[in-house]
Protein backbone atom coordinates (compact mmCIF):
# COMPACT_ATOMS: atom_id res chain seq x y z
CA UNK A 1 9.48 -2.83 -11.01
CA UNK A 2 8.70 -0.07 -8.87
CA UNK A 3 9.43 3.37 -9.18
CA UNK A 4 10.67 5.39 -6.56
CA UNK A 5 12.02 8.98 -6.75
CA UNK A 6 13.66 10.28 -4.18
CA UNK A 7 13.51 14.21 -4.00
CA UNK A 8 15.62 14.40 -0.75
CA UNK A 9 16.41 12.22 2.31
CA UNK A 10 12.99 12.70 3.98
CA UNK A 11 10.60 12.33 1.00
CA UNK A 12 10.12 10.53 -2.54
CA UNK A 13 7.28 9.96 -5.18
CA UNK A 14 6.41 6.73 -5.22
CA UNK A 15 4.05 4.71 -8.39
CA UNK A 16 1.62 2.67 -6.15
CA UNK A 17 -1.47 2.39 -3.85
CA UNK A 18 -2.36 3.29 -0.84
CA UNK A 19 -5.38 2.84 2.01
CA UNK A 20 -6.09 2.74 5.81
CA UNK A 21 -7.50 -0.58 6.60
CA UNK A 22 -9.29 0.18 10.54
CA UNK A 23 -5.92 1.92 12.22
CA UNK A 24 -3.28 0.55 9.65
CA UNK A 25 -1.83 2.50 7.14
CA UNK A 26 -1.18 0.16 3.53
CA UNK A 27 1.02 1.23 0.55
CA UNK A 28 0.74 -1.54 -2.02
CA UNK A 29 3.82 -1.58 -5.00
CA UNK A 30 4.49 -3.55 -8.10
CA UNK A 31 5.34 -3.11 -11.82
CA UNK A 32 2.59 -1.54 -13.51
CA UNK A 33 -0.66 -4.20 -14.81
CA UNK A 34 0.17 -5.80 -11.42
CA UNK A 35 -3.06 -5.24 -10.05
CA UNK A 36 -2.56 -2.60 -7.12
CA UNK A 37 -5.73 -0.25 -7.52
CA UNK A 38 -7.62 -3.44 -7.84
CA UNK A 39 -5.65 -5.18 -4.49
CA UNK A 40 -6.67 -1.66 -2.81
CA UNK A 41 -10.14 -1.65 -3.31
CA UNK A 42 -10.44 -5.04 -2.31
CA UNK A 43 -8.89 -4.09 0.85
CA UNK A 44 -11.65 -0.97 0.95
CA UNK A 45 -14.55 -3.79 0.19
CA UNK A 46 -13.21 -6.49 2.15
CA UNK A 47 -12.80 -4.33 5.67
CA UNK A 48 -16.12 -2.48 5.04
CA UNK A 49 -18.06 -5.82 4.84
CA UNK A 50 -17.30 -6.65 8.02
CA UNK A 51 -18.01 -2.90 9.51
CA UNK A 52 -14.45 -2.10 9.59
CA UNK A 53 -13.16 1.73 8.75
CA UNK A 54 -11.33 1.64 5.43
CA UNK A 55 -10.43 4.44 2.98
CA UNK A 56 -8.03 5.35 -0.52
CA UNK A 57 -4.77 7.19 0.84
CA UNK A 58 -3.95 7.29 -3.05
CA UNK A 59 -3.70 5.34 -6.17
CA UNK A 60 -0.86 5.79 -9.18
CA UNK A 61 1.29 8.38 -7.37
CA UNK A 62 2.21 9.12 -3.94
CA UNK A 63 4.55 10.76 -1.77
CA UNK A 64 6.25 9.13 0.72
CA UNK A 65 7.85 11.30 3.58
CA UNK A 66 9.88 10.72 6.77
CA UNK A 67 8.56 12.16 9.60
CA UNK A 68 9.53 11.45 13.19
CA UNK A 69 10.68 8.13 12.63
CA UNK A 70 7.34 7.11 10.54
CA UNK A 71 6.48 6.95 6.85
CA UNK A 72 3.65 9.43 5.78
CA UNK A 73 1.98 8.71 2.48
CA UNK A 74 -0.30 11.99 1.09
CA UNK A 75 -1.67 11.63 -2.62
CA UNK A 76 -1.59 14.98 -5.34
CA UNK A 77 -4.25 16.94 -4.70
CA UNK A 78 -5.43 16.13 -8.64
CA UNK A 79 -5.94 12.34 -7.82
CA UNK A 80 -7.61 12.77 -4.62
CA UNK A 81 -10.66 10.45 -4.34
CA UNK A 82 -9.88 8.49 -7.44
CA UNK A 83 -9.20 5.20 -8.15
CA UNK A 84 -8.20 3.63 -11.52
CA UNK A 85 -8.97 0.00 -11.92
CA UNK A 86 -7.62 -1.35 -15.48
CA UNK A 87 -10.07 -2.19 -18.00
CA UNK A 88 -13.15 -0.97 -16.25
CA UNK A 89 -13.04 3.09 -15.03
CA UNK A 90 -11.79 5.83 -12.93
CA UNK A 91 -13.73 5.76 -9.74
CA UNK A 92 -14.44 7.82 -7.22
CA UNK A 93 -14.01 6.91 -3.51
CA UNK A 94 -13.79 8.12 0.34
CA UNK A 95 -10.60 8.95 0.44
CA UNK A 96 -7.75 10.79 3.63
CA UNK A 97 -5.39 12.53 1.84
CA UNK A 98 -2.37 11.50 4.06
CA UNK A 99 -1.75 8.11 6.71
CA UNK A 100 0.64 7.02 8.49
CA UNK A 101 2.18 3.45 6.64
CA UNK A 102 2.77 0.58 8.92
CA UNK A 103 3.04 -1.97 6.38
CA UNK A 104 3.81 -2.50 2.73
CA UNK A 105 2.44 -5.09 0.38
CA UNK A 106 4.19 -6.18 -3.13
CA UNK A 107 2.74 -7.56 -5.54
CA UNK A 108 4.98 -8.93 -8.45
CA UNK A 109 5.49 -8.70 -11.97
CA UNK A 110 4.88 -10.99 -14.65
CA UNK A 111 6.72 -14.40 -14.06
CA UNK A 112 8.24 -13.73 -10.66
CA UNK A 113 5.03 -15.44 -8.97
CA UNK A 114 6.75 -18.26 -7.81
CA UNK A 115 10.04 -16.22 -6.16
CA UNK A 116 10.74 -16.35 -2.85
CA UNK A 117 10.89 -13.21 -1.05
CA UNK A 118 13.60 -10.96 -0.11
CA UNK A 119 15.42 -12.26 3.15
CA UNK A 120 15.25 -9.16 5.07
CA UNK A 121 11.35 -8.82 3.91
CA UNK A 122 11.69 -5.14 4.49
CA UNK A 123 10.57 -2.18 2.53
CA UNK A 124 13.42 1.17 2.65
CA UNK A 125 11.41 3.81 2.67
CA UNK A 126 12.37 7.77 2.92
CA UNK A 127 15.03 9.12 5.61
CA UNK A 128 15.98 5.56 6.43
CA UNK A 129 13.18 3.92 7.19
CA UNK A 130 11.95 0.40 6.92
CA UNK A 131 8.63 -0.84 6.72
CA UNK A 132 7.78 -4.82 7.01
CA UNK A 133 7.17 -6.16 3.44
CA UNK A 134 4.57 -8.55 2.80
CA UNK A 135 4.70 -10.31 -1.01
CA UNK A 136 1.30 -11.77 -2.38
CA UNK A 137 0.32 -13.55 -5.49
CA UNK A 138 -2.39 -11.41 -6.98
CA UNK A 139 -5.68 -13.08 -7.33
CA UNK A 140 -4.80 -15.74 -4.87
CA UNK A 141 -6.43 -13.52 -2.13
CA UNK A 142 -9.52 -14.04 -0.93
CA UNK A 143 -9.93 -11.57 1.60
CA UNK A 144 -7.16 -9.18 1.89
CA UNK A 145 -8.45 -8.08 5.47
CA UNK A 146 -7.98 -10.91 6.56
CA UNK A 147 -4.38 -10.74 5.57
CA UNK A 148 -4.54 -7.70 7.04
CA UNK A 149 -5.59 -8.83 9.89
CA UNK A 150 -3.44 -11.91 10.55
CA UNK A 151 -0.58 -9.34 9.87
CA UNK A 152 -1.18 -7.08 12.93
CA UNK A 153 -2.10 -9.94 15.18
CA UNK A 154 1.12 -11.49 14.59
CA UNK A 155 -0.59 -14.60 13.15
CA UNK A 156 2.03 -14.86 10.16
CA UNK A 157 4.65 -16.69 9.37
CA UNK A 158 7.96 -14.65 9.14
């Protein structure tokens, strides 16, 4: 699953994704192979197409810190910029080194496509935070702005 270590109560590496999508900050998680850099460049591609501001946070590692009462993501200064998707190449992209997270997206493993999702459908993050937690089937998504989208307009079911 994921991989989260927590350094102390207000910050943690995290292994995942992460972009700005418009205003909205997005850290994506899963198991590793679960497609995350692709998901986040699909975000990048999808909001772009329709003239909407998008950008990599970070991709692989992150850190995740608490921060009056919000979640901050900043990537490693090594791994600024780039991108890995599996199978083709390290890429690099427009990237912000830090953004605020508003939501989180999971993508699962191998054989838990067909789980329901946690109750709660929250995300803990770092110094007791929670984030809402959205769980998608990867390749099942058309346009993830539109996801995006639907999200922050409420348009969801929850």
């Amino acid at each position: 699953m994921m991989s989260k270590k927590q350094t102390d109560n207000n910050s943690s590496n995290i292994h995942g994704s992460a972009v700005v999508v418009g205003e909205t900050g997005v850290l994506i998680i899963g198991p590793s192979g679960s497609g995350k850099s692709r998901l986040a460049m699909n975000f990048i591609q999808s909001a772009r197409a329709v003239g909407t501001y998008a950008a990599l946070v970070g991709d692989d590692q992150l850190w995740l810190h608490h921060c009056n009462g919000r979640t901050i993501a900043t990537v490693p200064r090594a791994t600024r910029g780039l991108i890995e998707v599996r199978g083709s190449a390290i890429l690099s992209t427009p990237y912000q080194h830090r953004a605020v997270i508003h939501v989180v997206v999971r993508l699962p493993g191998a054989g838990e496509g067909d789980r329901l999702p946690a109750a709660d459908n929250q995300f803990a993050g770092p110094g007791d935070t929670f984030l809402p937690l959205l769980q998608i089937v990867p390749g099942q998504l058309q346009n993830p702005y539109e996801l995006l989208l639907a999200y922050t307009e409420n348009r969801l079911l929850r």
